[in-house]
JSON list of C-alpha atoms and ligand atoms in Angstrom, two decimals:
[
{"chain": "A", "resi": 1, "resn": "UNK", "atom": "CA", "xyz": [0.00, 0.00, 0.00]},
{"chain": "A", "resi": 2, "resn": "UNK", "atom": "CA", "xyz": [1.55, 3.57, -1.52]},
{"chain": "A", "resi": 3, "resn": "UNK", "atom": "CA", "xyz": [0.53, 6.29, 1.29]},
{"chain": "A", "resi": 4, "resn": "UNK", "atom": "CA", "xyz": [0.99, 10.18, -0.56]},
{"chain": "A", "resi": 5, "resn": "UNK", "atom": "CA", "xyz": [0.05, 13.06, 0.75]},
{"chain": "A", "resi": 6, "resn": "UNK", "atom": "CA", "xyz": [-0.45, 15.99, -1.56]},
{"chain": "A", "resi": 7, "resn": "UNK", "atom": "CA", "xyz": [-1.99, 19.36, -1.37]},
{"chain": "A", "resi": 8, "resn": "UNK", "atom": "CA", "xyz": [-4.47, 19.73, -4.26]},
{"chain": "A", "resi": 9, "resn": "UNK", "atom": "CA", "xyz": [-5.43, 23.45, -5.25]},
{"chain": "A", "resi": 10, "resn": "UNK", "atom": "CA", "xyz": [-9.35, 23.43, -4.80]},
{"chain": "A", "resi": 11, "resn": "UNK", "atom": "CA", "xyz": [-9.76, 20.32, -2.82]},
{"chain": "A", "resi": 12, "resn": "UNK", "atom": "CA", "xyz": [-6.49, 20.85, 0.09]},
{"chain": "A", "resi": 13, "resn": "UNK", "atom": "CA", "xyz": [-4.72, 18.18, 1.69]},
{"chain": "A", "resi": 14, "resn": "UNK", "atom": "CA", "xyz": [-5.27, 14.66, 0.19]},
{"chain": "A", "resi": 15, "resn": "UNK", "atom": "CA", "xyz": [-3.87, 11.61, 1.37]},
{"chain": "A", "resi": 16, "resn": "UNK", "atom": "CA", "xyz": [-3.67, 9.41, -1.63]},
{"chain": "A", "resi": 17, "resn": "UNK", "atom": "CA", "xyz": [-3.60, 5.71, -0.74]},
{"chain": "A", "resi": 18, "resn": "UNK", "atom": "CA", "xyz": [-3.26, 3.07, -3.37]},
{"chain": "A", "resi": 19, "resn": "UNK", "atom": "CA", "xyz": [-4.00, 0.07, -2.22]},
{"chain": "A", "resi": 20, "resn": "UNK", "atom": "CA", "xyz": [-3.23, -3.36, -4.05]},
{"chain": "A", "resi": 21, "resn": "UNK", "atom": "CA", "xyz": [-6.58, -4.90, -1.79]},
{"chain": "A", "resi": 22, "resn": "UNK", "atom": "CA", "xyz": [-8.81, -1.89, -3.07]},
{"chain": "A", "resi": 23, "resn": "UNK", "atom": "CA", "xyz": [-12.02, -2.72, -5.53]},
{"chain": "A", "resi": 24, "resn": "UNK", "atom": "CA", "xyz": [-12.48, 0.67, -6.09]},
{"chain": "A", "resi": 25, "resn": "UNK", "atom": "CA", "xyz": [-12.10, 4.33, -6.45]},
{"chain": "A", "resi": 26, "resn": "UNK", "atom": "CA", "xyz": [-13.59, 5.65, -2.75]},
{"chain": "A", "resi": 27, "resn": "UNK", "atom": "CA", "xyz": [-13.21, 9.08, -1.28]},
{"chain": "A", "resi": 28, "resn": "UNK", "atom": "CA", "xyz": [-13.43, 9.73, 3.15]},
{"chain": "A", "resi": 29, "resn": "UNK", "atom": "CA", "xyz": [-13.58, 12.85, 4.58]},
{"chain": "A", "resi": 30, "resn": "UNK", "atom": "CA", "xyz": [-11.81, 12.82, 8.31]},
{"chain": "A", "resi": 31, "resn": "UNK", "atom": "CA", "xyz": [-13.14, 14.61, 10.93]},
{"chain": "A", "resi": 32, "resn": "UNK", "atom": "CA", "xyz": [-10.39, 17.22, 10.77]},
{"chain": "A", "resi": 33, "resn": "UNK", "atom": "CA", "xyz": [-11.54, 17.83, 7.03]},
{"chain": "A", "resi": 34, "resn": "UNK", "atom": "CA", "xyz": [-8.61, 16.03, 5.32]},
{"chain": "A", "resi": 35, "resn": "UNK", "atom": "CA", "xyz": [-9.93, 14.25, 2.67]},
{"chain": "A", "resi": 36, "resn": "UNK", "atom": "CA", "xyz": [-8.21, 10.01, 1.88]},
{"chain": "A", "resi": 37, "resn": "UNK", "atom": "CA", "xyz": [-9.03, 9.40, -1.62]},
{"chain": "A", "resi": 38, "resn": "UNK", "atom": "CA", "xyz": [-7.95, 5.40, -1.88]},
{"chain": "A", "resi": 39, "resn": "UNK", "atom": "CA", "xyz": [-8.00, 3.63, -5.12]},
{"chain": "A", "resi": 40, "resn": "UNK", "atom": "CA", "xyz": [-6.67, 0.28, -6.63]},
{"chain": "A", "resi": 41, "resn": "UNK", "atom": "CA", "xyz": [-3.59, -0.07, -8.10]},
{"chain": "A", "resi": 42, "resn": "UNK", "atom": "CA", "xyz": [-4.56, -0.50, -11.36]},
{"chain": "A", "resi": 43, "resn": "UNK", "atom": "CA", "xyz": [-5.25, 2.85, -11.60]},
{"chain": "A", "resi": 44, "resn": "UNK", "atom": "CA", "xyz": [-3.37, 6.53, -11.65]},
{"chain": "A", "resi": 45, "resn": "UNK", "atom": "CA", "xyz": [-3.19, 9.01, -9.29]},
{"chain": "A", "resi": 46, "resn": "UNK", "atom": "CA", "xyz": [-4.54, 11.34, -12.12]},
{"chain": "A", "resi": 47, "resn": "UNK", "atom": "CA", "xyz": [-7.19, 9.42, -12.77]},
{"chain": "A", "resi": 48, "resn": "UNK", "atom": "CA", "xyz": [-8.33, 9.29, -9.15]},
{"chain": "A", "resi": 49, "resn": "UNK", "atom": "CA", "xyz": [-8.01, 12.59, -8.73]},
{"chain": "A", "resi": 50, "resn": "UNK", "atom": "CA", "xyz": [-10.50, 13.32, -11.92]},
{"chain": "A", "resi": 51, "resn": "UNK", "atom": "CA", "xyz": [-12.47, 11.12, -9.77]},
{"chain": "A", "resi": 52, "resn": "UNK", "atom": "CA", "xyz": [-12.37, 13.65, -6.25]},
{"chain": "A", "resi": 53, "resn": "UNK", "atom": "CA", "xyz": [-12.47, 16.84, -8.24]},
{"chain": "A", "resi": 54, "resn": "UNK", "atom": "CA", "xyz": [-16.10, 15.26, -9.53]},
{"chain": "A", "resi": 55, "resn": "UNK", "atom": "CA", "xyz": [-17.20, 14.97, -5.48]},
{"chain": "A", "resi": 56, "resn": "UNK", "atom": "CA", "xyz": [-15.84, 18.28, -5.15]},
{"chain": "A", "resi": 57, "resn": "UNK", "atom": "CA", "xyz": [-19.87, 19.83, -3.66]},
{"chain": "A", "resi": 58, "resn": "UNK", "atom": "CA", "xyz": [-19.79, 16.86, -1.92]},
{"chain": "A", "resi": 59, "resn": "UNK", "atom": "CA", "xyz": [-16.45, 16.99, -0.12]},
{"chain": "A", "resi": 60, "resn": "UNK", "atom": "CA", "xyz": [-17.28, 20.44, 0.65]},
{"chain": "A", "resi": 61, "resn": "UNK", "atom": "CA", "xyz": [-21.03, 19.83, 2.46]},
{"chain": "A", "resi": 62, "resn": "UNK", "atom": "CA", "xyz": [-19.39, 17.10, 3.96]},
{"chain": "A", "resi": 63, "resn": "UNK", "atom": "CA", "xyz": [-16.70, 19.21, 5.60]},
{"chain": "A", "resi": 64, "resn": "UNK", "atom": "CA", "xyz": [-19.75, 22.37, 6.39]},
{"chain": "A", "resi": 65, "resn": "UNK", "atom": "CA", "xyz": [-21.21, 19.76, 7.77]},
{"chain": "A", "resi": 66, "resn": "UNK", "atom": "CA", "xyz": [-18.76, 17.85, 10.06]},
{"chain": "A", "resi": 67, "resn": "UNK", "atom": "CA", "xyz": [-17.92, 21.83, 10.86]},
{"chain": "A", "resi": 68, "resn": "UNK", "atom": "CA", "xyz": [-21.47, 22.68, 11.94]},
{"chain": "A", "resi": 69, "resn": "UNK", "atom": "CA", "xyz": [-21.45, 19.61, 13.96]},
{"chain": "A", "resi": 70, "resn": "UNK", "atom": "CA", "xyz": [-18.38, 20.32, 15.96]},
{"chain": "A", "resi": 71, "resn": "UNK", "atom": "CA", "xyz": [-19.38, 23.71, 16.24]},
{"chain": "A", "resi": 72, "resn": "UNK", "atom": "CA", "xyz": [-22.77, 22.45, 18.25]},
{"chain": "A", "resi": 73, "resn": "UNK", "atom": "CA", "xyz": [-20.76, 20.10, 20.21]},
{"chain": "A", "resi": 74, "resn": "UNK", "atom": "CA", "xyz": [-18.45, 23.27, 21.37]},
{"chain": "A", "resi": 75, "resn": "UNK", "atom": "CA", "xyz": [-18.54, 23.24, 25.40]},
{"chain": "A", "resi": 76, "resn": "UNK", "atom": "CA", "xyz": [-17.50, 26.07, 26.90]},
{"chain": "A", "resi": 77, "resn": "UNK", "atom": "CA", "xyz": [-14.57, 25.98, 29.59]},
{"chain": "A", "resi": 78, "resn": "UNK", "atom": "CA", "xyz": [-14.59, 27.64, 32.60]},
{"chain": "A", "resi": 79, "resn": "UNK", "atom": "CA", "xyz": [-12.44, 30.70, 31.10]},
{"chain": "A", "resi": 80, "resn": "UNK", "atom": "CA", "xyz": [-14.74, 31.45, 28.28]},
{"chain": "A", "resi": 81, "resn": "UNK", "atom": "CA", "xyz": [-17.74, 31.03, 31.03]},
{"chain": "A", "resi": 82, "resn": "UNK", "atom": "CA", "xyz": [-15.76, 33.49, 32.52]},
{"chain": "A", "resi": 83, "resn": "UNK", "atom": "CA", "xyz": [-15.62, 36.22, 29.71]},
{"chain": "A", "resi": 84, "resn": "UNK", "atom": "CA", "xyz": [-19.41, 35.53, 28.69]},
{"chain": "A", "resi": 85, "resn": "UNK", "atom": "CA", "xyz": [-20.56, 36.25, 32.66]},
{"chain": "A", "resi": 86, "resn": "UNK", "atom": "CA", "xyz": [-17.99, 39.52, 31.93]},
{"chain": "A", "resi": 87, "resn": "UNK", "atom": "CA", "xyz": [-19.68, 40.48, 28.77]},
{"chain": "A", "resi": 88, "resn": "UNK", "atom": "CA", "xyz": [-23.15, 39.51, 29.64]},
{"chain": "A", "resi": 89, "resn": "UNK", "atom": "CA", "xyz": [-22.87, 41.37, 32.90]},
{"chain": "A", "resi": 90, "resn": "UNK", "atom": "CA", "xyz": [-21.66, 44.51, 31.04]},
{"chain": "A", "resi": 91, "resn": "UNK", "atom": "CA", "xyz": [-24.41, 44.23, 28.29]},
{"chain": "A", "resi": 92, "resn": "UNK", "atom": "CA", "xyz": [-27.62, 42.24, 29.26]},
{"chain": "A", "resi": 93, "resn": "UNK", "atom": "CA", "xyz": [-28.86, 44.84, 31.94]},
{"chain": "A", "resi": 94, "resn": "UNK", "atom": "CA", "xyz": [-28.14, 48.08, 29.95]},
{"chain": "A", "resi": 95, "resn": "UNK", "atom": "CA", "xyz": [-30.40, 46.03, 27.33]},
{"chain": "A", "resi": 96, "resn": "UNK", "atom": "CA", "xyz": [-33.37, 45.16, 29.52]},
{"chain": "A", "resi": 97, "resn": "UNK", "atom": "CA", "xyz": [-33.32, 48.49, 30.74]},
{"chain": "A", "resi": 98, "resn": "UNK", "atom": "CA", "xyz": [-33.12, 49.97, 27.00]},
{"chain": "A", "resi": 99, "resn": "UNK", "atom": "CA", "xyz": [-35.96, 48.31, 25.98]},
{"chain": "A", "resi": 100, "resn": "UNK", "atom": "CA", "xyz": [-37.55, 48.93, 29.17]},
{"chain": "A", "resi": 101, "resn": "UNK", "atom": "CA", "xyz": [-37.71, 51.94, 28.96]},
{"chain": "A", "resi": 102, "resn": "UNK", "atom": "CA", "xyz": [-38.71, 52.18, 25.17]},
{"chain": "A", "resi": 103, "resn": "UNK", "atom": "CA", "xyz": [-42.11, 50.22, 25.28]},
{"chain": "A", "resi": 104, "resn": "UNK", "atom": "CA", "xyz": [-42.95, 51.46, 29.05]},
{"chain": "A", "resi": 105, "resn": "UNK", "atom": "CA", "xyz": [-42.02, 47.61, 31.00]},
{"chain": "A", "resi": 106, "resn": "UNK", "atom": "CA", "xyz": [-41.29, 48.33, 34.57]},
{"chain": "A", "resi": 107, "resn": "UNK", "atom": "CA", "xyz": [-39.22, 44.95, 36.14]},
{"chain": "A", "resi": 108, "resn": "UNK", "atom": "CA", "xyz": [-37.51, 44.27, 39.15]},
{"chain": "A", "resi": 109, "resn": "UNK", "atom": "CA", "xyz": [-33.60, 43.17, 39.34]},
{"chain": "A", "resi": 110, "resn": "UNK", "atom": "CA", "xyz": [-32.06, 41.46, 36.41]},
{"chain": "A", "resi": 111, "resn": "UNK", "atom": "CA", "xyz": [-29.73, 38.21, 36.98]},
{"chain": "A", "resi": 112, "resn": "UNK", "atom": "CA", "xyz": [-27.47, 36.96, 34.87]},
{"chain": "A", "resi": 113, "resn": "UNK", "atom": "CA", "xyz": [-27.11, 32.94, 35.20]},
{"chain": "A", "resi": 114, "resn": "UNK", "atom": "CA", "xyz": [-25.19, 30.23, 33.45]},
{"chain": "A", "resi": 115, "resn": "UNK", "atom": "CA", "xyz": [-28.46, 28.75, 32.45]},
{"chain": "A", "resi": 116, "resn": "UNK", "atom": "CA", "xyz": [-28.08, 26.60, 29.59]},
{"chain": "A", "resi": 117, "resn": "UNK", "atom": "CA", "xyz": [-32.11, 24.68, 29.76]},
{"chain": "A", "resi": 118, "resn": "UNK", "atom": "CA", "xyz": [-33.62, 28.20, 28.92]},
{"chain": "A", "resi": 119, "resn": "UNK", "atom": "CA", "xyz": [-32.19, 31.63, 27.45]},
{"chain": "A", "resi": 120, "resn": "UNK", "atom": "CA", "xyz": [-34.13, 33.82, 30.02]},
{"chain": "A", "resi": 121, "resn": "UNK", "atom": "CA", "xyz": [-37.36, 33.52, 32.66]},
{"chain": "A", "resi": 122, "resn": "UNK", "atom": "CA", "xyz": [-39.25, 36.44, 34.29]},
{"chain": "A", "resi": 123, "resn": "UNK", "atom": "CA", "xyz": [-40.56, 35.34, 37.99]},
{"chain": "A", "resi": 124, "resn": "UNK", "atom": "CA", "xyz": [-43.83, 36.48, 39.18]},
{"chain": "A", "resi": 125, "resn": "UNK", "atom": "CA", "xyz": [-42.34, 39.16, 41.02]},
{"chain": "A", "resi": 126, "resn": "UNK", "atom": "CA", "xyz": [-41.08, 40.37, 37.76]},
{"chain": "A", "resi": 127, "resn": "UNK", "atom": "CA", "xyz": [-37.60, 39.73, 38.15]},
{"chain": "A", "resi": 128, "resn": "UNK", "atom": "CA", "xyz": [-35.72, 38.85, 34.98]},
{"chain": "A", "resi": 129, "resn": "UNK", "atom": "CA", "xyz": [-32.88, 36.57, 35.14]},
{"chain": "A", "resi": 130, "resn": "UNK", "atom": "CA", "xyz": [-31.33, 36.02, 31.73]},
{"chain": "A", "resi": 131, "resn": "UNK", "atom": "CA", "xyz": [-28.30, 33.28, 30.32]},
{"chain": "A", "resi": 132, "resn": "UNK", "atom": "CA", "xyz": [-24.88, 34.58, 30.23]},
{"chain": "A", "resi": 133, "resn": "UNK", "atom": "CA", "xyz": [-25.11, 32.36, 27.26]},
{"chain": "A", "resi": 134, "resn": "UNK", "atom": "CA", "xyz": [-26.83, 34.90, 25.41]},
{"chain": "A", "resi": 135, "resn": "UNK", "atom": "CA", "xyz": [-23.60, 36.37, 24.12]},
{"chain": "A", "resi": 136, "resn": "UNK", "atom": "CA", "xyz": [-23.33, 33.39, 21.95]},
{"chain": "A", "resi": 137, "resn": "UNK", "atom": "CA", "xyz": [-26.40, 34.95, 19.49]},
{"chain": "A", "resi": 138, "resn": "UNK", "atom": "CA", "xyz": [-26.44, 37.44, 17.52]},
{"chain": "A", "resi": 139, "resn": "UNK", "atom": "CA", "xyz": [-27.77, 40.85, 18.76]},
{"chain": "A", "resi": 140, "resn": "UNK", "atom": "CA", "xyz": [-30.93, 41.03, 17.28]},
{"chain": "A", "resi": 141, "resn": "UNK", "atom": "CA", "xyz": [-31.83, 37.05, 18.86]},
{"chain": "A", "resi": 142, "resn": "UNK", "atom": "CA", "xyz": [-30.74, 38.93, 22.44]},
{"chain": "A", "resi": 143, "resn": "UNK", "atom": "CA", "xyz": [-33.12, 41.96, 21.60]},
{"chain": "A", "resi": 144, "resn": "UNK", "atom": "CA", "xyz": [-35.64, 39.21, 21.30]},
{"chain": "A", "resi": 145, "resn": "UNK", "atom": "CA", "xyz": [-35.16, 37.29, 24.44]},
{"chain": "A", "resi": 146, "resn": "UNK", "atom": "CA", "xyz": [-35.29, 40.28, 26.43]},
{"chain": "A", "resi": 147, "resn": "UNK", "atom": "CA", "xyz": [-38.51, 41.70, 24.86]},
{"chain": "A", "resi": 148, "resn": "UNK", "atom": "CA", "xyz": [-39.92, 38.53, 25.19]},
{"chain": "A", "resi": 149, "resn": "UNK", "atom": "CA", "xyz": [-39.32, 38.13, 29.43]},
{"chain": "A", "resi": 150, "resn": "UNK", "atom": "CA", "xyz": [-40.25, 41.69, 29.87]},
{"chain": "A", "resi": 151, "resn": "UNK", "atom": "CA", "xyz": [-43.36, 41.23, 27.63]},
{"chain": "A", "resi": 152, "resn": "UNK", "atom": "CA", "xyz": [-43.81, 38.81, 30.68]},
{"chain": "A", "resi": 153, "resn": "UNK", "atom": "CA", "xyz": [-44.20, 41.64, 33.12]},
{"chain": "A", "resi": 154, "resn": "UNK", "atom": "CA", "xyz": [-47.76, 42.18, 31.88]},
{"chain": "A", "resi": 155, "resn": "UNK", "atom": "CA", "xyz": [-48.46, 38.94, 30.61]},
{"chain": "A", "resi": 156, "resn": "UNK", "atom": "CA", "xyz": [-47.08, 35.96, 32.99]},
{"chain": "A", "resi": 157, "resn": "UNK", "atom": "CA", "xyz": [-48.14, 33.06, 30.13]},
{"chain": "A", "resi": 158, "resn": "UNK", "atom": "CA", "xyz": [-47.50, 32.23, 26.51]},
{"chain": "A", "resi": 159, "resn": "UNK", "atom": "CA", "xyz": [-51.32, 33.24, 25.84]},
{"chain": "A", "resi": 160, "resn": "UNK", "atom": "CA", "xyz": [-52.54, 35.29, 22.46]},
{"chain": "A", "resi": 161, "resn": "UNK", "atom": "CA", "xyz": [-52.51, 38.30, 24.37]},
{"chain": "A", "resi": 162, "resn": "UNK", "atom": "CA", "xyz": [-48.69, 37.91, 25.08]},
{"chain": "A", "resi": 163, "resn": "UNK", "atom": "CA", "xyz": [-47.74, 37.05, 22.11]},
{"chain": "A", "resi": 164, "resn": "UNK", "atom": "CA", "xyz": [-49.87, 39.95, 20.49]},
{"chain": "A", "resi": 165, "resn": "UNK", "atom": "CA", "xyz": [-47.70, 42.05, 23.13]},
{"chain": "A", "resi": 166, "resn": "UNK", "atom": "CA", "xyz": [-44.29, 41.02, 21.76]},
{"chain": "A", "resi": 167, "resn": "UNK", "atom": "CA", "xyz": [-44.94, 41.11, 18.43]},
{"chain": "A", "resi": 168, "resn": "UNK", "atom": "CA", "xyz": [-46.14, 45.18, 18.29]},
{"chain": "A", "resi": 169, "resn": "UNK", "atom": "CA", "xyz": [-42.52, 45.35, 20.70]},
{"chain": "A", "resi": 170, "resn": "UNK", "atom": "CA", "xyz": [-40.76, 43.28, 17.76]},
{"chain": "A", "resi": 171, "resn": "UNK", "atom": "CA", "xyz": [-42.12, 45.06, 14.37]},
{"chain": "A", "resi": 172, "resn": "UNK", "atom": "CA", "xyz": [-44.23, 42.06, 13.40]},
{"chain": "A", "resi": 173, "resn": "UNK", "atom": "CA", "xyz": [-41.43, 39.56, 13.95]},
{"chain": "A", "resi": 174, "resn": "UNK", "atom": "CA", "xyz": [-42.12, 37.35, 16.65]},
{"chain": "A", "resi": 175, "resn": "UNK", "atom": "CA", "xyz": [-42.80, 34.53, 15.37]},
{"chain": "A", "resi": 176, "resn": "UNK", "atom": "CA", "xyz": [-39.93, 34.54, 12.78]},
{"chain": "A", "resi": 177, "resn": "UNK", "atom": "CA", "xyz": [-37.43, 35.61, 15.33]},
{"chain": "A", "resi": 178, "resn": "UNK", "atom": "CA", "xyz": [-38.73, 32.77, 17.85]},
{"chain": "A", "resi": 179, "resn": "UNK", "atom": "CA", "xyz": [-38.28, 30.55, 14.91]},
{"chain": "A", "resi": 180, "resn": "UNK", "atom": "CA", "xyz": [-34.63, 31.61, 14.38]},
{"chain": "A", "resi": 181, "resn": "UNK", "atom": "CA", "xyz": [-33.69, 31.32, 17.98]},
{"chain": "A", "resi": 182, "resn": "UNK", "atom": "CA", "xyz": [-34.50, 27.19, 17.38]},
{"chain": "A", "resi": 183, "resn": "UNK", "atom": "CA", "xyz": [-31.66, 27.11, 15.68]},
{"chain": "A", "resi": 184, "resn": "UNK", "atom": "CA", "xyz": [-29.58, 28.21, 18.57]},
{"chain": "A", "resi": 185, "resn": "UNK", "atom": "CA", "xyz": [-28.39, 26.56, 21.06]},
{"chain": "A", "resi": 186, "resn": "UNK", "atom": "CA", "xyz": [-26.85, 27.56, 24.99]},
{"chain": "A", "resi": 187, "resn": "UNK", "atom": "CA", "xyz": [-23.48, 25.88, 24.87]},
{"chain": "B", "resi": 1, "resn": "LIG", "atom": "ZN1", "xyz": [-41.78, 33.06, 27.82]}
]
């Protein structure tokens, strides 16, 4: 069995193995990326390679989606817990009170927590504790968790009414924003 490693100009690194035992022209993607294109001696390294640069959408949704995949799997250490409490401290509260302010809410205190089962929860006393993992979204997903638990200041259910509530706070978005946030998880 011939082991190469090359570097191929669209593709990147290829380990080439040709492989007396081999049936067939077959392609793997690792989970570092690196893609092992193995193929039977009987045939050249040129004509494998025709072969790979064919799977070229496919090698590259594989590797998105080995990327995605370790992305999701990401767990934070304690350092980067750390800097998100920092950052979340520093932002989160200046936000509830922005928005607050803007649509007229009137809360209690505002915790931040390493929550990672919800983003955010508003108690019946109308205090509004919120995930430090919320500096993992994007700013307009934040703007939407914290409209949503202060929309729970006047509403303390998930009934038409609230909903009706958030929606005039979000420009009509609600429901698509909600949707987004699906997509997201704490990590
Ligand atoms: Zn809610």
């Amino acid at each position: 069995m011939a082991v190469k490693q090359i570097d191929h100009p669209t593709l990147g690194a290829i380990t080439l193995s040709q492989n007396a035992r081999c049936r067939r022209i077959s392609l793997t993607i690792k989970p570092n990326g690196a893609v092992r294109l193995s193929f039977p001696a009987g045939i050249s390294v040129s004509r494998a390679l025709v072969f790979a640069e064919s799977k070229a959408d496919w090698i590259a949704a594989t590797r998105r989606r080995i990327e995605t995949a370790a992305t999701d799997r990401h767990i934070c250490t304690p350092d980067e817990i750390e800097a998100l409490r920092r950052e979340a401290k520093r932002v989160l509260p200046a936000k509830v009170e922005f928005f607050a302010r803007k649509f007229g809410f009137r809360y209690g205190r505002v915790t931040i927590r390493a929550a990672r089962s919800k983003w955010g929860c508003c108690t019946s006393e109308n205090n509004i504790s919120l995930s430090l993992f919320l500096m993992t979204l994007p700013e307009h997903l934040q703007n939407y968790v914290v409209i949503h638990e202060l929309c729970h200041t006047v509403h303390h259910n998930h009934s038409k009414r609230f909903h009706a509530l958030a929606d005039r706070c979000m420009d009509g978005r609600e429901q698509e924003l909600r949707k987004e946030l699906r997509n997201h998880h704490t990590a």
